[in-house]
Short mmCIF file of C-alpha atoms and ligand atoms in Angstrom, two decimals:
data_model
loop_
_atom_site.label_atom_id
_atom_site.label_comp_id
_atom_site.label_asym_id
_atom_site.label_seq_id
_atom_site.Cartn_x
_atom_site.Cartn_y
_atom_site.Cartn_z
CA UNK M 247 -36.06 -11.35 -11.17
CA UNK M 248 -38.06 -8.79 -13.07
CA UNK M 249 -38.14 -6.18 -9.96
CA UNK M 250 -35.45 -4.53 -11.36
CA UNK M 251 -37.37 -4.05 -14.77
CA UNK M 252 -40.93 -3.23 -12.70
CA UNK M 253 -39.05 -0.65 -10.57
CA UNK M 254 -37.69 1.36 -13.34
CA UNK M 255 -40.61 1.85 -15.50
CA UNK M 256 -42.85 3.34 -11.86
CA UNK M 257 -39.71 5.82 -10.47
CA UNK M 258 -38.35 7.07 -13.28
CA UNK M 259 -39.40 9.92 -13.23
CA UNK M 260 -39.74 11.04 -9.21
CA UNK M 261 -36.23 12.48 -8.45
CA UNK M 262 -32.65 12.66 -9.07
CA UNK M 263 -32.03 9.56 -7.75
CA UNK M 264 -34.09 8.19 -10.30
CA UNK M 265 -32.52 9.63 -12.98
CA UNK M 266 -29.57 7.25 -12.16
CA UNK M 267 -32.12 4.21 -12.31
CA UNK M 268 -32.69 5.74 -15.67
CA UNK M 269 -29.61 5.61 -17.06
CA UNK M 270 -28.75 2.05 -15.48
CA UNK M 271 -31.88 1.12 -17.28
CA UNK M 272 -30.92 2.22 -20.94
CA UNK M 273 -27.08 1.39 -20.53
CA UNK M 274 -28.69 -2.11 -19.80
CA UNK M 275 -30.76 -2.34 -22.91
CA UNK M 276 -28.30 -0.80 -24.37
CA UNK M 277 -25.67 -3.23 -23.47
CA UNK M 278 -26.39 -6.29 -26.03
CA UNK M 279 -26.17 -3.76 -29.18
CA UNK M 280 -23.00 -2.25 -28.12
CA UNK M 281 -21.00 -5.40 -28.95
CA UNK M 282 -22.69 -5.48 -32.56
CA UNK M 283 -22.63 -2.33 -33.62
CA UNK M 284 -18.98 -1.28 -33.09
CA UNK M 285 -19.63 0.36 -30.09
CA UNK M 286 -16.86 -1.03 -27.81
CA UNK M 287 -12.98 -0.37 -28.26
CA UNK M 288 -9.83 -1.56 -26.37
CA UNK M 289 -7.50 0.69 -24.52
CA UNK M 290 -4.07 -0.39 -23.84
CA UNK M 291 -1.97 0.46 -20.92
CA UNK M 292 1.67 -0.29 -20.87
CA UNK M 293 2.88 -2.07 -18.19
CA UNK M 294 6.56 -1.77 -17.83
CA UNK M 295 8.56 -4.94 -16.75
CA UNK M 296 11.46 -4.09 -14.29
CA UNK M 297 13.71 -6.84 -15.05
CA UNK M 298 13.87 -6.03 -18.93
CA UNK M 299 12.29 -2.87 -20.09
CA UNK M 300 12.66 -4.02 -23.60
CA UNK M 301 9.65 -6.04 -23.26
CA UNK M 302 6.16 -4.94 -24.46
CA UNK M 303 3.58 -6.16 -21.68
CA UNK M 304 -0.08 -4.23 -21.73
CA UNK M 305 -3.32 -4.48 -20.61
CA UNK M 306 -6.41 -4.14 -23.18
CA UNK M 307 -9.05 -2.05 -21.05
CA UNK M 308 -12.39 -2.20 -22.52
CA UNK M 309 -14.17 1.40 -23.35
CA UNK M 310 -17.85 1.49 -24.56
CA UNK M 311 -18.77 4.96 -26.92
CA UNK M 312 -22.12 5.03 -26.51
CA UNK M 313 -24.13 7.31 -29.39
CA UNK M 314 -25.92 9.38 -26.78
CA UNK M 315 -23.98 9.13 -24.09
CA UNK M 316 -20.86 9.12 -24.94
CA UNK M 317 -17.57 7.33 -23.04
CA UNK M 318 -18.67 5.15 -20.67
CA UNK M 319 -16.32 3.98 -18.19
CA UNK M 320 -16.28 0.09 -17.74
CA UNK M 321 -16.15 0.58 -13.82
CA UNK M 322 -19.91 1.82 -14.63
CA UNK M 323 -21.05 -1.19 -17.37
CA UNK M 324 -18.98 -3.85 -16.80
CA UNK M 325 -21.50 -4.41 -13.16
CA UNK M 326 -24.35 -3.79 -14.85
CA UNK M 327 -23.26 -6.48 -17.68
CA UNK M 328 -21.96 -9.06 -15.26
CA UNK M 329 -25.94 -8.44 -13.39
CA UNK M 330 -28.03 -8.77 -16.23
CA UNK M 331 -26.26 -11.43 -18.02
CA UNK M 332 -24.77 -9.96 -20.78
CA UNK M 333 -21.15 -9.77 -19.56
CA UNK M 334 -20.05 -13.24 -21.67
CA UNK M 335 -21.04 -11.22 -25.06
CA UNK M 336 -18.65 -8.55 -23.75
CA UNK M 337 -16.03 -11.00 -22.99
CA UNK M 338 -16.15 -12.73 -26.12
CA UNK M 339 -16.03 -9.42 -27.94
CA UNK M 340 -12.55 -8.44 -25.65
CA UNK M 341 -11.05 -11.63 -26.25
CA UNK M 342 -11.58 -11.79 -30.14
CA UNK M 343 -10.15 -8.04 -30.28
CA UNK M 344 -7.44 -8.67 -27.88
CA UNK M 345 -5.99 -11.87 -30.32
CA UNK M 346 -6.71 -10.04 -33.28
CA UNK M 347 -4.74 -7.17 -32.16
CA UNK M 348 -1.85 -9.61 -31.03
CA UNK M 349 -1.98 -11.24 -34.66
CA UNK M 350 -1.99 -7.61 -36.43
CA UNK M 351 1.11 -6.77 -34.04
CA UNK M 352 2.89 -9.57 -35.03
CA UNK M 353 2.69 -8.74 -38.48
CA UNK M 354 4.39 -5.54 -37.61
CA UNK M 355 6.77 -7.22 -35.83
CA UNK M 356 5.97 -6.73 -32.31
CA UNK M 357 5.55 -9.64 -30.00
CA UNK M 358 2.80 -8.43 -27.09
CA UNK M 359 2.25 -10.04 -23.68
CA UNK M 360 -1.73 -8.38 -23.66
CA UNK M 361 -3.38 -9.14 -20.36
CA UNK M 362 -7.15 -9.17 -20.23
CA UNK M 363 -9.78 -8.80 -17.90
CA UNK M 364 -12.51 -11.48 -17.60
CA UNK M 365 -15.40 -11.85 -14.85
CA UNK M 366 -16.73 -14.27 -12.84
CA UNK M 367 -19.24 -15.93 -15.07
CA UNK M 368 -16.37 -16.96 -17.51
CA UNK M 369 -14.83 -18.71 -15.09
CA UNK M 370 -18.20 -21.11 -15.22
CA UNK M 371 -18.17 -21.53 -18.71
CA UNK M 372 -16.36 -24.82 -19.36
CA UNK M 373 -16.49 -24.19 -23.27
CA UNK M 374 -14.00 -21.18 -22.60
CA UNK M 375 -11.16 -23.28 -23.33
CA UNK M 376 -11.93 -24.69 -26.21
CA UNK M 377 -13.30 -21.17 -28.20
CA UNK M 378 -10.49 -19.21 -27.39
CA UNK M 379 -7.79 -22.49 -27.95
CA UNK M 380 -10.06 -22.18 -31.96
CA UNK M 381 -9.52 -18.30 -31.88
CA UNK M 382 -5.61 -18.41 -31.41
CA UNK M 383 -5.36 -21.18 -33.53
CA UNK M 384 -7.33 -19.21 -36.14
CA UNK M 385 -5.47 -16.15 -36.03
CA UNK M 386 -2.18 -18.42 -35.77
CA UNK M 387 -0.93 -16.45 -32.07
CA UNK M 388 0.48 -18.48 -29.14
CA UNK M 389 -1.45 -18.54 -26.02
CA UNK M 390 1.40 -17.89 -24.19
CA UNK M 391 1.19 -13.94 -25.00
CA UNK M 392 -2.26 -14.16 -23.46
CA UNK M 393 -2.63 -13.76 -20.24
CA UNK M 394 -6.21 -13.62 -18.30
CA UNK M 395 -6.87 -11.25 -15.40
CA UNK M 396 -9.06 -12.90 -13.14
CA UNK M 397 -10.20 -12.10 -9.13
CA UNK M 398 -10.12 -14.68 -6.04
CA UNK M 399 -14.12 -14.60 -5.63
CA UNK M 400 -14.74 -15.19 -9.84
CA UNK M 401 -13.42 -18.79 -7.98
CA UNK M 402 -14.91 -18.90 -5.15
CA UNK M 403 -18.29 -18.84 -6.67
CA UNK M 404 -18.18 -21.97 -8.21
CA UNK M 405 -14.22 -23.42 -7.23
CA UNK M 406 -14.78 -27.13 -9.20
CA UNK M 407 -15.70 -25.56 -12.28
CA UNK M 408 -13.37 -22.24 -12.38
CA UNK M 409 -10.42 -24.93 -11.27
CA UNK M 410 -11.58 -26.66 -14.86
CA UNK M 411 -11.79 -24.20 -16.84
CA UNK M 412 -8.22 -22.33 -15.36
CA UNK M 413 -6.52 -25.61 -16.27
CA UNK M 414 -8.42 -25.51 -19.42
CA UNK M 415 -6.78 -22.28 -20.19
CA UNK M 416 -3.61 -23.49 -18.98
CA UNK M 417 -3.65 -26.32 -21.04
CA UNK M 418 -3.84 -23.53 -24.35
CA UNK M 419 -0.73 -21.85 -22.58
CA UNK M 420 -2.48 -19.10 -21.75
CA UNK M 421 -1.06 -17.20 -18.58
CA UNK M 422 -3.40 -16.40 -15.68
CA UNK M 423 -2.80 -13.48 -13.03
CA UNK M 424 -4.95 -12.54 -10.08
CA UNK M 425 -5.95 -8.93 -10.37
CA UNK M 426 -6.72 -6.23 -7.40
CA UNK M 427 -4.74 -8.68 -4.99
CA UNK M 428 -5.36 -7.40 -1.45
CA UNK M 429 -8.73 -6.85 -1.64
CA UNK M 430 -11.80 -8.84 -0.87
CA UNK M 431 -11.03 -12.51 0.41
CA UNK M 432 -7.70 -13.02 -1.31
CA UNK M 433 -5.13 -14.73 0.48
CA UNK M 434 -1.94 -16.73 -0.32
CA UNK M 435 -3.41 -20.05 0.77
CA UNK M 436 -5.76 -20.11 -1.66
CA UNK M 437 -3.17 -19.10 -4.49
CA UNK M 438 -1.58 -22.09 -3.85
CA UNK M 439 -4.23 -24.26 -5.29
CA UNK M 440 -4.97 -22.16 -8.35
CA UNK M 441 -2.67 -22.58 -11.65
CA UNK M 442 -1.73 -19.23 -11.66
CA UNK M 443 1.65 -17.31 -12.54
CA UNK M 444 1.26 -13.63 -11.69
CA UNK M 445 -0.48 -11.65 -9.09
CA UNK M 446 -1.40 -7.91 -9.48
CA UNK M 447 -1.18 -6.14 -6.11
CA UNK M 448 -4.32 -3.77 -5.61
CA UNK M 449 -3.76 0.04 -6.61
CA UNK M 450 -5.04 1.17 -2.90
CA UNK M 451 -1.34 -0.34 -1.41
CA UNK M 452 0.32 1.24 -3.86
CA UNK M 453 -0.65 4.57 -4.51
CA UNK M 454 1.14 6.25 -1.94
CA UNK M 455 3.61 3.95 -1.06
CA UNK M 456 6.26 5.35 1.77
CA UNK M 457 8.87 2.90 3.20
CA UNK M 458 7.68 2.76 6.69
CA UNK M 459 4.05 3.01 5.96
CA UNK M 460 1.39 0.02 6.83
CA UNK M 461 0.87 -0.84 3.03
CA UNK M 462 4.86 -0.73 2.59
CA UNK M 463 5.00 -3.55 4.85
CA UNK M 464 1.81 -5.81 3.20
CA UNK M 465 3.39 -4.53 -0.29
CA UNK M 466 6.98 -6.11 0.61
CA UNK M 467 6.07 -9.12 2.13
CA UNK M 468 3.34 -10.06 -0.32
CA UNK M 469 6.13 -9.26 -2.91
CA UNK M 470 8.23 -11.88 -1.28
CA UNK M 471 5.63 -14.38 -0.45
CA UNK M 472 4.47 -14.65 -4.17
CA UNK M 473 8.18 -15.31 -5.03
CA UNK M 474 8.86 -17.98 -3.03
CA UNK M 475 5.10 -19.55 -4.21
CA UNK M 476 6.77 -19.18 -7.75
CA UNK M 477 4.22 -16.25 -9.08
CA UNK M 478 5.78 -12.86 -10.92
CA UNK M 479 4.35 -9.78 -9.11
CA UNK M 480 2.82 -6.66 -10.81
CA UNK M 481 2.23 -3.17 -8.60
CA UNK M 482 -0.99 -1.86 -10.26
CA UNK M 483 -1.33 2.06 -10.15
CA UNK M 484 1.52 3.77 -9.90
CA UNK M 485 1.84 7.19 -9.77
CA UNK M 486 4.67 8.46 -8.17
CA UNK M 487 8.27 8.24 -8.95
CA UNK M 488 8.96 7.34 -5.02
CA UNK M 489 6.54 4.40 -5.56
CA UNK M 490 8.39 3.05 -8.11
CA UNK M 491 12.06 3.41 -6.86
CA UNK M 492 10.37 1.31 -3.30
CA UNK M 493 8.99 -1.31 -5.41
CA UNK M 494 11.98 -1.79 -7.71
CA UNK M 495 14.10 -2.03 -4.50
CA UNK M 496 11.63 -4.49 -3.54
CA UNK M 497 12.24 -7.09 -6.43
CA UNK M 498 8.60 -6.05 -7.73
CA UNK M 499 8.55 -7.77 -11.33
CA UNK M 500 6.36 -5.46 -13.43
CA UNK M 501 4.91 -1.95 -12.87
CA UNK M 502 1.75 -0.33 -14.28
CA UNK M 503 -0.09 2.96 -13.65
CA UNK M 504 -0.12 6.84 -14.71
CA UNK M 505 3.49 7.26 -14.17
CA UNK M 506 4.25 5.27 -16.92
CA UNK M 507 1.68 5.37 -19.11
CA UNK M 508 -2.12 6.10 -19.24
CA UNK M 509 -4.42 3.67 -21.09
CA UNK M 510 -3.79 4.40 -24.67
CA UNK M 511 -6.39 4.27 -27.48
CA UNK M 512 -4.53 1.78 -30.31
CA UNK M 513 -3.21 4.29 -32.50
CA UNK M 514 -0.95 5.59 -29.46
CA UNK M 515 -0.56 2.56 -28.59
CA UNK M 516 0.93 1.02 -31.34
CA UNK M 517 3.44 4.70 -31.14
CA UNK M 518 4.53 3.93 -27.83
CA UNK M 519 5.84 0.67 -29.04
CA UNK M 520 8.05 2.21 -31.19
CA UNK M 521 9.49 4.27 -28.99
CA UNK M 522 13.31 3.77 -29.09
CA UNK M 523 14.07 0.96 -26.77
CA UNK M 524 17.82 1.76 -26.36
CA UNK M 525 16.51 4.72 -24.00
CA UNK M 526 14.16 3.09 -21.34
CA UNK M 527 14.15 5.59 -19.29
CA UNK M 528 11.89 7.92 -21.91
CA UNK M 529 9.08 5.36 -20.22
CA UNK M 530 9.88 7.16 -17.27
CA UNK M 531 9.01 10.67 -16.77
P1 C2E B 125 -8.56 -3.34 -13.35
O1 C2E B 125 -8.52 -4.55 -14.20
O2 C2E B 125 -8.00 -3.45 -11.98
O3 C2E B 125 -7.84 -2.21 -14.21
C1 C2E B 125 -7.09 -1.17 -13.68
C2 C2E B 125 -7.88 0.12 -13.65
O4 C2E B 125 -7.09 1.12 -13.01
C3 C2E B 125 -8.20 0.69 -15.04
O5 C2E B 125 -9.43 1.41 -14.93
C4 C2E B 125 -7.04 1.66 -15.25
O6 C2E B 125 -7.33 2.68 -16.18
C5 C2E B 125 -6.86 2.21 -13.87
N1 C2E B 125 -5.52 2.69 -13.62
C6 C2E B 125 -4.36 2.25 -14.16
N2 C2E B 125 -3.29 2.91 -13.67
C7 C2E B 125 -3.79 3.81 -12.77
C8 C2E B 125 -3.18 4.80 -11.92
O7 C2E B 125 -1.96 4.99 -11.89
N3 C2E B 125 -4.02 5.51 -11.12
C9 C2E B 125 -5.37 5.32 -11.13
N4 C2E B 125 -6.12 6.07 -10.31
N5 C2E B 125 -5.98 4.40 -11.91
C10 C2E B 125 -5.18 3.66 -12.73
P2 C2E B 125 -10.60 1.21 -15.98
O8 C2E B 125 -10.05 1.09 -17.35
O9 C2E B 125 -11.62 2.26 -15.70
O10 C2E B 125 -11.19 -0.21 -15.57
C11 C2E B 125 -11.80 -0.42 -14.33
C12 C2E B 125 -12.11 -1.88 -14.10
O11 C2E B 125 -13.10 -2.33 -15.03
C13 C2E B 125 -10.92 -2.80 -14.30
O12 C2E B 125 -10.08 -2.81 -13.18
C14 C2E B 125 -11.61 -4.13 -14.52
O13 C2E B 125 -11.99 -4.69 -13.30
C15 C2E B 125 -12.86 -3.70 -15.28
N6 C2E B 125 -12.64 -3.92 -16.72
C16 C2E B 125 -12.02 -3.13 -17.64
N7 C2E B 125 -12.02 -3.71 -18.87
C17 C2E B 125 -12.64 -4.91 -18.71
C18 C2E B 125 -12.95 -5.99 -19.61
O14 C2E B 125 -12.61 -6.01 -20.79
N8 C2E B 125 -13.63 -7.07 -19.08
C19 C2E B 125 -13.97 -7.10 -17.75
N9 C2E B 125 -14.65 -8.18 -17.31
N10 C2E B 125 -13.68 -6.13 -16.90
C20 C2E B 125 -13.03 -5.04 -17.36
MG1 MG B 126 -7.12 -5.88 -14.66
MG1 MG B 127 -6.77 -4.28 -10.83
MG1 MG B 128 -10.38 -3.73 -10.61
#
């Protein structure tokens, strides 16, 4: 287990390739500190629910500003984290910013349905629960505007415990959704035996979306599957205007991707809620 280590400190310096090991190896060291030292930040992307656009759904999107490096995406750190054991601090950090941002909305009057992402090695922490049932009790916000993004093989790792600690998290009313549906070993049968309500169809069928295409037809039948299985469906990176006029005919539930809003930092955020609701089509450009 300390190859990794070994092998960075003898090629570091031999050759481009290298230089990638490099950066791997400080973003990894680096990784523990972020969460202390105010390094980390939420972005929030809209999601926009079809059946009543009045309703303010998001996702909080985590975003590391690193002091030398910059903006790191989490498709780069969030790996490394969930590798070399740090990805609980990171989680712990979302969470408490997600329900503190939910609290600070509802001063302002705005009630939030904030998704957020957490990994694998949550799902095996059977103290989960508990903390975050403390943390919304602390900061006096239902569970129910929680819900946690989580991926078929996070459960298949470990399927006793995760099936704990999701009931766990049901039991706080927390709402659970399976993200980047499609992908990997997901399948419908095995939704049936997880408490779940929502399932976020993978941005690769949706992207392009044309009626007769291949992904049209796993798009609208997944759609109507997860229906009649009881589960509210969410089309994850949409981009084009033609996407979303297919899926709405399509009974999707929610949509969420460029076209209606990119991640926002909070500040624009917290603007785009206040857009004037009485013109949902604004959302829509
Ligand atoms: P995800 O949860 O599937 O999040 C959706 C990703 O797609 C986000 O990338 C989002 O910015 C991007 N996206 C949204 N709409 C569009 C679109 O229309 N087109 C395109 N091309 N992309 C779109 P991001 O923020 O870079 O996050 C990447 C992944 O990193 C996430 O995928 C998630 O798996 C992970 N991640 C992000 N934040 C967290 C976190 O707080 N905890 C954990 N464990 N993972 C996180
Ligand atoms: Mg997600
Ligand atoms: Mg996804
Ligand atoms: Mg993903």
């Amino acid at each position: 287990q300390d190859a990794g280590h070994h092998a960075g400190r003898i090629q570091v310096y031999e050759s481009g390739r290298d230089i990638a090991l490099q950066r791997q190896v400080q973003l990894i060291r680096d990784l523990r500190r972020a969460a202390q030292q105010d390094e980390l930040l939420l972005h929030y992307q809209p999601k926009l629910d079809l059946r009543d656009r009045t309703k303010i759904q998001a996702e909080g999107l985590l975003r590391w500003q690193h002091p030398q490096l910059g903006m790191i995406s989490p498709g780069e750190f969030i790996p490394l984290a969930e590798r070399t054991g740090s990805i609980q601090l990171l989680s712990a950090w979302v969470i408490e910013e997600g329900v503190r941002q939910l609290q600070h909305w509802r001063t302002l009057g705005f009630s939030v349905q904030l998704s957020l992402n957490i990994s694998t090695e949550d799902l095996l922490d059977t103290e989960l629960p508990a903390r975050v049932g403390e943390l919304l009790a602390h900061h006096d916000v239902p569970g129910s505007q929680l819900t946690f993004e989580i991926t078929e093989s996070g459960v298949m790792l470990n399927p006793t415990v995760a099936l704990q600690v999701l009931h766990g998290l049901r039991e706080k009313d927390i709402c659970l959704s399976v993200d980047d549906f499609g992908t990997g070993y997901s399948s419908l049968t095995q939704l049936k035996r997880m408490p779940v309500q929502e399932l976020k169809i993978d941005q690769a069928f949706i992207r392009d979306l044309h009626e007769t295409s291949e992904d049209a037809m796993i798009v609208r039948s997944t759609i109507e599957m997860s229906h009649s299985l009881g589960l509210t469906v969410v089309a994850e990176g949409v981009e084009l205007q033609r996407s979303l006029d297919l899926l709405e005919r399509w009974n999707c539930d929610s949509v969420q991707g460029y076209l209606i809003s990119r991640p926002l930092p909070v500040q624009a955020f917290e603007a785009w809620m206040q857009r004037p609701s009485s013109s949902p089509n604004s959302l829509v450009h």
